[in-house]
mmCIF file of C-alpha atoms in Angstrom:
data_model
loop_
_atom_site.group_PDB
_atom_site.id
_atom_site.type_symbol
_atom_site.label_atom_id
_atom_site.label_comp_id
_atom_site.label_asym_id
_atom_site.label_seq_id
_atom_site.Cartn_x
_atom_site.Cartn_y
_atom_site.Cartn_z
ATOM 1 C CA MET J 1 0.261 0.190 -0.204
ATOM 2 C CA SER J 2 1.316 3.482 -1.370
ATOM 3 C CA GLU J 3 2.176 6.064 1.681
ATOM 4 C CA ASP J 4 -0.683 8.025 2.716
ATOM 5 C CA SER J 5 -1.132 11.800 2.836
ATOM 6 C CA SER J 6 1.250 13.980 5.031
ATOM 7 C CA ILE J 7 0.709 16.572 7.577
ATOM 8 C CA SER J 8 3.054 19.008 8.793
ATOM 9 C CA GLU J 9 2.844 20.013 12.532
ATOM 10 C CA GLU J 10 3.893 22.604 14.553
ATOM 11 C CA THR J 11 2.429 22.793 17.750
ATOM 12 C CA ASN J 12 4.363 25.661 19.035
ATOM 13 C CA THR J 13 3.488 27.686 15.671
ATOM 14 C CA PRO J 14 0.431 29.376 15.163
ATOM 15 C CA THR J 15 -0.125 27.898 11.860
ATOM 16 C CA THR J 16 -0.086 24.059 10.779
ATOM 17 C CA SER J 17 0.066 22.780 6.910
ATOM 18 C CA VAL J 18 -2.659 20.205 6.268
ATOM 19 C CA SER J 19 -1.958 17.860 2.960
ATOM 20 C CA GLN J 20 -4.866 15.969 1.461
ATOM 21 C CA ASP J 21 -4.738 12.060 0.800
ATOM 22 C CA THR J 22 -2.080 10.631 -1.979
ATOM 23 C CA SER J 23 -5.002 10.562 -4.265
ATOM 24 C CA THR J 24 -5.348 14.444 -5.101
ATOM 25 C CA ALA J 25 -1.965 16.676 -4.569
ATOM 26 C CA GLU J 26 -4.621 19.413 -3.504
ATOM 27 C CA THR J 27 -2.884 21.048 -0.016
ATOM 28 C CA THR J 28 -4.749 23.240 2.738
ATOM 29 C CA ALA J 29 -3.028 25.051 5.601
ATOM 30 C CA ILE J 30 -5.126 25.342 8.662
ATOM 31 C CA THR J 31 -4.851 28.508 10.643
ATOM 32 C CA THR J 32 -4.908 28.139 13.840
ATOM 33 C CA SER J 33 -4.132 31.568 14.639
ATOM 34 C CA ALA J 34 -7.727 32.375 14.587
ATOM 35 C CA PHE J 35 -8.656 30.686 17.916
ATOM 36 C CA ASN J 36 -5.124 31.188 20.033
ATOM 37 C CA ILE J 37 -5.666 34.165 21.525
ATOM 38 C CA HIS J 38 -4.394 34.202 25.476
ATOM 39 C CA PRO J 39 -5.638 36.645 28.010
ATOM 40 C CA GLU J 40 -3.692 38.594 30.329
ATOM 41 C CA THR J 41 -4.845 37.627 33.336
ATOM 42 C CA PRO J 42 -3.560 33.627 33.977
ATOM 43 C CA SER J 43 -6.327 33.298 36.457
ATOM 44 C CA SER J 44 -9.123 34.006 33.892
ATOM 45 C CA SER J 45 -7.292 31.730 30.848
ATOM 46 C CA SER J 46 -9.348 28.373 31.024
ATOM 47 C CA SER J 47 -12.762 30.425 31.050
ATOM 48 C CA PHE J 48 -11.802 33.136 28.471
ATOM 49 C CA ASN J 49 -10.770 29.700 26.285
ATOM 50 C CA THR J 50 -13.932 28.029 27.104
ATOM 51 C CA HIS J 51 -16.053 30.983 26.386
ATOM 52 C CA LEU J 52 -13.829 31.611 22.767
ATOM 53 C CA ALA J 53 -14.291 27.816 21.368
ATOM 54 C CA ILE J 54 -18.002 28.217 22.474
ATOM 55 C CA GLN J 55 -18.184 31.052 20.268
ATOM 56 C CA SER J 56 -16.163 29.592 17.292
ATOM 57 C CA LEU J 57 -18.523 26.557 17.448
ATOM 58 C CA SER J 58 -21.670 28.463 17.643
ATOM 59 C CA SER J 59 -20.512 29.866 14.028
ATOM 60 C CA ILE J 60 -20.521 26.117 12.595
ATOM 61 C CA LEU J 61 -23.647 25.067 14.180
ATOM 62 C CA THR J 62 -27.140 25.163 12.855
ATOM 63 C CA THR J 63 -28.169 26.064 16.844
ATOM 64 C CA VAL J 64 -26.167 27.132 19.949
ATOM 65 C CA SER J 65 -28.283 28.024 23.328
ATOM 66 C CA PRO J 66 -27.541 31.799 23.321
ATOM 67 C CA SER J 67 -27.609 30.773 27.004
ATOM 68 C CA LEU J 68 -24.694 28.844 26.795
ATOM 69 C CA LEU J 69 -22.222 31.474 27.643
ATOM 70 C CA SER J 70 -24.088 33.494 30.070
ATOM 71 C CA GLN J 71 -25.558 29.622 32.424
ATOM 72 C CA ASP J 72 -23.931 29.305 35.858
ATOM 73 C CA GLN J 73 -22.669 25.720 35.200
ATOM 74 C CA ASP J 74 -19.259 24.527 33.630
ATOM 75 C CA PRO J 75 -19.738 25.280 29.894
ATOM 76 C CA ALA J 76 -17.355 23.086 28.773
ATOM 77 C CA PHE J 77 -19.671 20.227 31.046
ATOM 78 C CA TYR J 78 -22.205 21.415 28.924
ATOM 79 C CA LEU J 79 -20.292 20.845 25.837
ATOM 80 C CA LEU J 80 -19.695 17.458 26.693
ATOM 81 C CA HIS J 81 -22.950 16.026 28.171
ATOM 82 C CA ASN J 82 -25.601 18.407 25.806
ATOM 83 C CA PRO J 83 -27.540 15.460 23.487
ATOM 84 C CA ASP J 84 -28.637 18.614 21.096
ATOM 85 C CA ILE J 85 -24.763 19.749 20.141
ATOM 86 C CA SER J 86 -23.298 16.417 19.873
ATOM 87 C CA SER J 87 -26.029 14.985 17.514
ATOM 88 C CA GLN J 88 -25.407 17.759 15.624
ATOM 89 C CA VAL J 89 -21.964 17.893 15.531
ATOM 90 C CA SER J 90 -21.935 14.184 14.901
ATOM 91 C CA SER J 91 -24.242 14.745 11.653
ATOM 92 C CA LEU J 92 -21.425 17.292 10.591
ATOM 93 C CA LEU J 93 -18.776 14.147 11.287
ATOM 94 C CA ARG J 94 -20.828 12.028 9.018
ATOM 95 C CA LEU J 95 -21.051 14.038 5.990
ATOM 96 C CA PRO J 96 -19.095 12.694 3.294
ATOM 97 C CA ASP J 97 -16.583 15.812 2.745
ATOM 98 C CA SER J 98 -16.409 16.157 6.336
ATOM 99 C CA GLY J 99 -12.541 14.797 7.002
ATOM 100 C CA ALA J 100 -11.130 17.556 4.417
ATOM 101 C CA GLY J 101 -8.197 19.642 5.112
ATOM 102 C CA ASP J 102 -10.340 22.891 4.775
ATOM 103 C CA ASN J 103 -13.393 21.591 6.997
ATOM 104 C CA ASN J 104 -14.263 24.058 9.697
ATOM 105 C CA LEU J 105 -15.577 21.588 11.964
ATOM 106 C CA CYS J 106 -12.087 19.855 12.105
ATOM 107 C CA ARG J 107 -10.048 22.864 12.512
ATOM 108 C CA TRP J 108 -11.957 23.148 15.231
ATOM 109 C CA PHE J 109 -11.492 20.494 16.619
ATOM 110 C CA TYR J 110 -7.510 20.700 16.382
ATOM 111 C CA ASP J 111 -7.879 24.167 17.910
ATOM 112 C CA THR J 112 -9.364 23.161 21.058
ATOM 113 C CA PHE J 113 -7.491 20.435 21.549
ATOM 114 C CA GLN J 114 -4.332 22.871 20.957
ATOM 115 C CA SER J 115 -5.558 24.767 23.725
ATOM 116 C CA SER J 116 -4.469 22.617 26.426
ATOM 117 C CA GLU J 117 -7.338 22.901 28.537
ATOM 118 C CA PRO J 118 -8.288 19.590 29.888
ATOM 119 C CA GLN J 119 -12.268 20.117 29.875
ATOM 120 C CA LEU J 120 -12.138 21.387 26.626
ATOM 121 C CA GLN J 121 -9.278 18.487 25.223
ATOM 122 C CA LEU J 122 -12.442 15.996 26.853
ATOM 123 C CA VAL J 123 -15.107 17.673 24.713
ATOM 124 C CA VAL J 124 -12.802 16.509 21.373
ATOM 125 C CA LEU J 125 -11.859 13.295 22.850
ATOM 126 C CA ARG J 126 -15.839 12.540 22.690
ATOM 127 C CA PHE J 127 -16.016 12.602 19.546
ATOM 128 C CA LEU J 128 -12.976 10.479 19.032
ATOM 129 C CA PRO J 129 -14.862 7.368 17.994
ATOM 130 C CA VAL J 130 -16.355 9.086 15.401
ATOM 131 C CA ILE J 131 -13.785 10.437 13.717
ATOM 132 C CA ALA J 132 -11.479 7.759 14.193
ATOM 133 C CA GLY J 133 -14.613 5.419 12.761
ATOM 134 C CA LEU J 134 -14.839 7.477 10.193
ATOM 135 C CA TYR J 135 -11.294 8.165 9.195
ATOM 136 C CA LEU J 136 -10.285 4.464 9.143
ATOM 137 C CA SER J 137 -13.134 3.511 6.987
ATOM 138 C CA ARG J 138 -12.519 5.983 4.474
ATOM 139 C CA VAL J 139 -8.828 5.597 3.957
ATOM 140 C CA ALA J 140 -9.089 2.729 1.587
ATOM 141 C CA LEU J 141 -12.036 5.256 -0.524
ATOM 142 C CA LYS J 142 -9.045 7.654 -1.199
ATOM 143 C CA LYS J 143 -11.151 10.581 0.011
ATOM 144 C CA PRO J 144 -9.285 13.849 1.389
ATOM 145 C CA LEU J 145 -9.204 12.955 5.246
ATOM 146 C CA ALA J 146 -6.279 15.594 5.691
ATOM 147 C CA GLY J 147 -8.812 17.528 8.530
ATOM 148 C CA PHE J 148 -9.133 14.211 10.248
ATOM 149 C CA GLU J 149 -5.621 13.240 10.633
ATOM 150 C CA ALA J 150 -4.696 16.593 11.977
ATOM 151 C CA VAL J 151 -6.799 16.378 14.735
ATOM 152 C CA LEU J 152 -5.004 12.724 15.703
ATOM 153 C CA LEU J 153 -1.604 14.049 15.242
ATOM 154 C CA ALA J 154 -2.513 16.747 18.083
ATOM 155 C CA ILE J 155 -3.932 14.042 20.226
ATOM 156 C CA TYR J 156 -0.827 11.600 19.059
ATOM 157 C CA ALA J 157 1.567 14.545 19.946
ATOM 158 C CA HIS J 158 -0.088 15.509 22.974
ATOM 159 C CA GLU J 159 0.393 11.297 24.485
ATOM 160 C CA THR J 160 3.712 11.463 23.027
ATOM 161 C CA THR J 161 5.112 14.630 25.330
ATOM 162 C CA SER J 162 3.113 13.277 28.297
ATOM 163 C CA ARG J 163 4.793 9.933 28.096
ATOM 164 C CA ALA J 164 8.089 11.714 27.510
ATOM 165 C CA GLY J 165 9.501 8.764 25.679
ATOM 166 C CA GLN J 166 8.381 6.317 27.919
ATOM 167 C CA ALA J 167 6.822 3.106 27.956
ATOM 168 C CA VAL J 168 3.515 2.478 29.545
ATOM 169 C CA THR J 169 4.193 -0.895 31.552
ATOM 170 C CA VAL J 170 2.825 -3.120 34.031
ATOM 171 C CA ASN J 171 4.837 -5.211 37.069
ATOM 172 C CA VAL J 172 3.365 -9.030 36.606
ATOM 173 C CA PRO J 173 3.724 -10.867 39.875
ATOM 174 C CA ASP J 174 6.040 -13.787 39.515
ATOM 175 C CA LEU J 175 3.876 -16.520 41.135
ATOM 176 C CA SER J 176 6.004 -18.734 41.936
ATOM 177 C CA TYR J 177 7.570 -17.226 45.153
ATOM 178 C CA PRO J 178 5.395 -16.958 47.841
ATOM 179 C CA SER J 179 3.419 -13.733 48.752
ATOM 180 C CA ILE J 180 0.895 -12.792 51.707
ATOM 181 C CA TYR J 181 -1.577 -14.392 49.582
ATOM 182 C CA HIS J 182 -0.519 -17.616 48.390
ATOM 183 C CA GLU J 183 2.351 -20.366 49.271
ATOM 184 C CA SER J 184 4.354 -21.626 47.111
ATOM 185 C CA ARG J 185 6.214 -25.141 46.952
ATOM 186 C CA ARG J 186 9.548 -23.675 45.942
ATOM 187 C CA PRO J 187 11.700 -23.271 49.212
ATOM 188 C CA ALA J 188 12.293 -19.698 50.176
ATOM 189 C CA LYS J 189 16.068 -18.390 50.456
ATOM 190 C CA ASP J 190 17.949 -16.111 52.006
ATOM 191 C CA ASN J 191 17.884 -12.974 49.616
ATOM 192 C CA ASP J 192 16.070 -14.413 47.224
ATOM 193 C CA ALA J 193 13.830 -11.514 45.842
ATOM 194 C CA ALA J 194 11.817 -11.748 42.762
ATOM 195 C CA ASP J 195 12.947 -10.688 39.612
ATOM 196 C CA LEU J 196 10.145 -7.868 38.300
ATOM 197 C CA ASN J 197 8.196 -8.949 35.075
ATOM 198 C CA LEU J 198 7.509 -5.893 33.402
ATOM 199 C CA ALA J 199 4.779 -6.268 30.731
ATOM 200 C CA VAL J 200 4.548 -4.116 27.954
ATOM 201 C CA ILE J 201 1.160 -2.258 27.717
ATOM 202 C CA SER J 202 2.160 0.669 25.211
ATOM 203 C CA PRO J 203 5.418 0.594 23.571
ATOM 204 C CA SER J 204 7.291 3.846 23.662
ATOM 205 C CA LEU J 205 6.339 6.486 20.867
ATOM 206 C CA GLU J 206 8.660 8.783 18.471
ATOM 207 C CA PRO J 207 7.537 11.791 17.062
ATOM 208 C CA HIS J 208 5.590 11.615 14.138
ATOM 209 C CA GLY J 209 4.328 14.645 11.393
ATOM 210 C CA THR J 210 2.755 12.839 9.148
ATOM 211 C CA VAL J 211 0.392 9.972 8.884
ATOM 212 C CA ARG J 212 1.407 7.135 6.497
ATOM 213 C CA SER J 213 0.159 3.668 6.249
ATOM 214 C CA THR J 214 2.999 2.000 8.009
ATOM 215 C CA ARG J 215 2.081 4.458 11.823
ATOM 216 C CA ARG J 216 -1.715 4.888 11.011
ATOM 217 C CA ALA J 217 -2.554 2.042 13.407
ATOM 218 C CA ARG J 218 -0.174 3.145 16.229
ATOM 219 C CA ILE J 219 -1.481 6.836 15.974
ATOM 220 C CA VAL J 220 -5.032 5.741 16.110
ATOM 221 C CA GLY J 221 -4.358 3.209 18.785
ATOM 222 C CA VAL J 222 -2.390 5.812 20.857
ATOM 223 C CA ALA J 223 -5.603 7.635 20.266
ATOM 224 C CA LEU J 224 -7.962 5.492 21.719
ATOM 225 C CA GLU J 225 -5.943 4.931 25.045
ATOM 226 C CA LEU J 226 -5.880 8.275 25.592
ATOM 227 C CA TYR J 227 -9.941 8.030 25.320
ATOM 228 C CA TYR J 228 -9.828 4.498 27.353
ATOM 229 C CA SER J 229 -7.556 6.703 30.100
ATOM 230 C CA LYS J 230 -10.642 9.257 30.422
ATOM 231 C CA ILE J 231 -13.400 6.848 29.715
ATOM 232 C CA SER J 232 -15.379 7.360 32.785
ATOM 233 C CA LEU J 233 -15.576 11.073 32.266
ATOM 234 C CA MET J 234 -17.166 10.085 28.426
ATOM 235 C CA PRO J 235 -20.946 10.233 28.337
ATOM 236 C CA VAL J 236 -22.690 6.690 26.976
ATOM 237 C CA GLY J 237 -23.149 8.062 23.931
ATOM 238 C CA SER J 238 -19.821 8.524 22.922
ATOM 239 C CA LYS J 239 -19.342 4.661 23.806
ATOM 240 C CA ILE J 240 -21.966 3.448 21.960
ATOM 241 C CA ASP J 241 -20.796 5.286 18.805
ATOM 242 C CA PHE J 242 -17.597 3.207 19.360
ATOM 243 C CA CYS J 243 -19.343 0.339 19.531
ATOM 244 C CA GLU J 244 -21.327 0.790 16.455
ATOM 245 C CA PHE J 245 -17.699 1.647 14.405
ATOM 246 C CA CYS J 246 -16.388 -1.215 15.718
ATOM 247 C CA LYS J 247 -19.153 -3.809 13.979
ATOM 248 C CA VAL J 248 -17.733 -1.657 10.934
ATOM 249 C CA TRP J 249 -14.437 -2.116 11.467
ATOM 250 C CA SER J 250 -14.827 -5.863 11.733
ATOM 251 C CA GLY J 251 -16.664 -6.046 8.326
ATOM 252 C CA GLN J 252 -18.701 -8.613 9.801
ATOM 253 C CA GLU J 253 -21.744 -6.702 10.525
ATOM 254 C CA GLY J 254 -24.887 -8.684 9.928
ATOM 255 C CA HIS J 255 -22.445 -11.732 9.796
ATOM 256 C CA GLU J 256 -21.509 -11.872 13.493
ATOM 257 C CA LEU J 257 -22.265 -14.921 15.257
ATOM 258 C CA GLN J 258 -24.847 -15.904 17.213
ATOM 259 C CA ASP J 259 -25.122 -16.041 21.011
ATOM 260 C CA ASP J 260 -24.220 -19.779 22.003
ATOM 261 C CA GLU J 261 -20.122 -19.339 21.635
ATOM 262 C CA ASP J 262 -19.764 -23.438 22.119
ATOM 263 C CA ASN J 263 -21.365 -23.703 18.848
ATOM 264 C CA VAL J 264 -19.268 -20.919 17.256
ATOM 265 C CA GLU J 265 -15.669 -23.237 16.417
ATOM 266 C CA PHE J 266 -17.951 -26.053 15.342
ATOM 267 C CA GLN J 267 -19.724 -23.889 12.887
ATOM 268 C CA ASP J 268 -17.060 -21.847 11.634
ATOM 269 C CA ASN J 269 -14.600 -25.012 11.094
ATOM 270 C CA GLN J 270 -17.333 -26.436 8.639
ATOM 271 C CA GLY J 271 -16.556 -24.550 6.086
ATOM 272 C CA ASN J 272 -19.576 -22.917 5.753
ATOM 273 C CA ALA J 273 -20.000 -20.720 2.483
ATOM 274 C CA ASP J 274 -22.554 -18.343 4.073
ATOM 275 C CA LYS J 275 -20.158 -17.979 7.434
ATOM 276 C CA GLU J 276 -17.730 -16.216 4.962
ATOM 277 C CA SER J 277 -17.186 -12.480 5.596
ATOM 278 C CA VAL J 278 -18.061 -10.355 2.859
ATOM 279 C CA ILE J 279 -15.784 -6.984 3.064
ATOM 280 C CA THR J 280 -18.316 -4.322 3.172
ATOM 281 C CA GLU J 281 -17.410 -0.785 3.295
ATOM 282 C CA GLY J 282 -15.835 0.095 6.433
ATOM 283 C CA ARG J 283 -13.734 -3.149 6.714
ATOM 284 C CA ILE J 284 -9.931 -2.333 8.112
ATOM 285 C CA ALA J 285 -7.188 -4.105 9.072
ATOM 286 C CA LEU J 286 -6.751 -5.018 12.937
ATOM 287 C CA PRO J 287 -3.372 -4.881 14.190
ATOM 288 C CA TRP J 288 -2.831 -6.003 17.665
ATOM 289 C CA GLU J 289 -1.554 -1.828 18.097
ATOM 290 C CA LEU J 290 -5.536 -1.388 17.242
ATOM 291 C CA LEU J 291 -7.171 -3.952 18.397
ATOM 292 C CA GLN J 292 -5.644 -3.744 22.161
ATOM 293 C CA PRO J 293 -7.047 -0.570 23.004
ATOM 294 C CA VAL J 294 -10.372 -1.388 21.281
ATOM 295 C CA SER J 295 -10.755 -4.389 23.796
ATOM 296 C CA ARG J 296 -9.944 -2.607 26.353
ATOM 297 C CA ILE J 297 -12.570 0.376 25.710
ATOM 298 C CA LEU J 298 -15.281 -2.869 24.996
ATOM 299 C CA GLY J 299 -14.405 -4.320 28.070
ATOM 300 C CA HIS J 300 -15.256 -1.409 29.920
ATOM 301 C CA CYS J 301 -18.341 -0.548 28.170
ATOM 302 C CA LEU J 302 -19.387 -4.322 29.373
ATOM 303 C CA LEU J 303 -18.386 -4.283 32.933
ATOM 304 C CA GLY J 304 -17.848 -0.503 33.793
ATOM 305 C CA PRO J 305 -19.850 1.242 36.675
ATOM 306 C CA THR J 306 -22.536 2.627 34.442
ATOM 307 C CA ARG J 307 -25.088 -0.284 34.077
ATOM 308 C CA ASP J 308 -26.998 0.961 30.769
ATOM 309 C CA GLU J 309 -28.836 -1.574 28.525
ATOM 310 C CA GLU J 310 -28.441 -0.263 25.166
ATOM 311 C CA LEU J 311 -24.530 0.477 25.775
ATOM 312 C CA ILE J 312 -24.343 -3.116 27.254
ATOM 313 C CA GLY J 313 -25.991 -4.996 23.946
ATOM 314 C CA SER J 314 -24.299 -2.468 21.511
ATOM 315 C CA ALA J 315 -20.579 -3.303 23.112
ATOM 316 C CA SER J 316 -21.835 -7.428 23.097
ATOM 317 C CA ALA J 317 -22.140 -7.111 19.291
ATOM 318 C CA ALA J 318 -19.587 -5.152 18.749
ATOM 319 C CA CYS J 319 -17.946 -8.623 20.531
ATOM 320 C CA ARG J 320 -19.344 -10.953 18.382
ATOM 321 C CA SER J 321 -18.420 -9.082 15.269
ATOM 322 C CA LEU J 322 -14.818 -8.902 16.415
ATOM 323 C CA TYR J 323 -14.631 -12.187 17.604
ATOM 324 C CA SER J 324 -16.653 -13.826 14.118
ATOM 325 C CA ARG J 325 -13.756 -11.133 12.306
ATOM 326 C CA SER J 326 -10.617 -13.190 14.420
ATOM 327 C CA LEU J 327 -11.472 -16.464 13.145
ATOM 328 C CA HIS J 328 -11.755 -15.750 10.231
ATOM 329 C CA ASP J 329 -8.084 -13.626 9.874
ATOM 330 C CA ILE J 330 -6.913 -16.746 12.167
ATOM 331 C CA ASN J 331 -5.421 -14.132 14.864
ATOM 332 C CA PRO J 332 -4.667 -16.228 17.894
ATOM 333 C CA HIS J 333 -3.883 -12.679 19.971
ATOM 334 C CA ALA J 334 -7.191 -11.719 18.885
ATOM 335 C CA ILE J 335 -9.216 -14.516 19.153
ATOM 336 C CA LEU J 336 -8.075 -14.724 22.479
ATOM 337 C CA ALA J 337 -9.011 -11.228 23.382
ATOM 338 C CA THR J 338 -12.419 -11.467 21.773
ATOM 339 C CA ARG J 339 -13.592 -14.579 22.900
ATOM 340 C CA SER J 340 -12.516 -13.563 26.291
ATOM 341 C CA LEU J 341 -14.820 -10.513 25.974
ATOM 342 C CA LEU J 342 -17.256 -12.881 24.632
ATOM 343 C CA ARG J 343 -17.918 -14.419 28.283
ATOM 344 C CA LEU J 344 -17.743 -11.410 29.859
ATOM 345 C CA SER J 345 -20.604 -9.838 27.606
ATOM 346 C CA LYS J 346 -22.451 -13.018 28.769
ATOM 347 C CA MET J 347 -21.681 -12.455 32.374
ATOM 348 C CA ALA J 348 -22.803 -8.639 32.085
ATOM 349 C CA LEU J 349 -25.868 -9.782 30.356
ATOM 350 C CA ASP J 350 -26.919 -12.335 33.161
ATOM 351 C CA PRO J 351 -29.578 -11.124 35.389
ATOM 352 C CA LYS J 352 -27.729 -13.553 38.041
ATOM 353 C CA ASN J 353 -24.355 -11.688 38.030
ATOM 354 C CA ASN J 354 -26.360 -8.219 39.122
ATOM 355 C CA VAL J 355 -25.411 -8.738 42.626
ATOM 356 C CA ASP J 356 -24.013 -5.879 44.712
ATOM 357 C CA HIS J 357 -21.300 -8.165 46.609
ATOM 358 C CA THR J 358 -20.147 -5.044 48.055
ATOM 359 C CA GLU J 359 -23.594 -5.378 50.064
ATOM 360 C CA ILE J 360 -23.554 -6.788 53.587
ATOM 361 C CA PRO J 361 -26.412 -9.188 53.629
ATOM 362 C CA MET J 362 -28.740 -9.163 56.551
ATOM 363 C CA SER J 363 -29.421 -12.239 58.602
ATOM 364 C CA ASP J 364 -29.698 -13.704 61.912
ATOM 365 C CA VAL J 365 -27.564 -16.559 61.552
ATOM 366 C CA ILE J 366 -23.499 -16.049 62.877
ATOM 367 C CA SER J 367 -21.194 -18.299 61.007
ATOM 368 C CA LEU J 368 -18.126 -18.906 62.878
#
């Protein structure tokens, strides 16, 4: 696959040049200086940037409540959770030419995220499932996507700076050594300390100013990792959008497996022609660097504190589609992850598991 579009990104300069996909030679400059105005009073910087972002967004959307700027509640919180604004923004993003470099909404997303205001960055992340979903689905169509790429690169650059070039790791305990929770058959020796078993959750990041075919999955995956780190603050509608795009990415929509996973492998091994995947529009490659954050987000949607039936149902359907796709691709990592998600989805939908185990049962019997 040939290399795709390039985006020249300079986070410390007021102007960012965004080039289109390789299918076109058109280059469009996205100028960020229009909204990068900083007030002289540091204490009012956050409020100033928030009101400025709302004013800019009001010129893009058809209707925005006039009382938004004057209301007592946090305007950024209003932008994050207001269903009317979310509906308008999602509709504009789904237009055929929404990802172009001269798109005003993409410019607003880029400028808003570059403002470095945490609350405004949450607003941008709220729409990341739609941005990433449309971007990955349209890459094969050779459409101009420089606007989407600018937003994704801004998020990737933010994470690169935040991590300071370090990988995200977790220490996996060595169960061959005894602990306060278990015993071990291995005899303990003096000064015999367990070695650290570090598992890499996310490798170290390298700065990228362009999106190429070889690094596209990594850039989008890092953006989804940031989304996952803030997922507890995201509204349910954003998570449902993500689940819907997972089904589109799998290319198995309408051909997903049934709920009875015990018979899944048997049916798939029969070579039934009806089970063959149909390459539909939106189907993408699913490397592990992209599928790993996808699995973590779906796991939260299934078992997170928000027990929303529509969200759990949508996440379960996404798991079935991804599992069917992983069986078709014969991808061991993907099969293990998605099958585990299927089992979690069954647990989440089983009424027997809707029990609060932290609640102390009331009983007259004392157990010794």
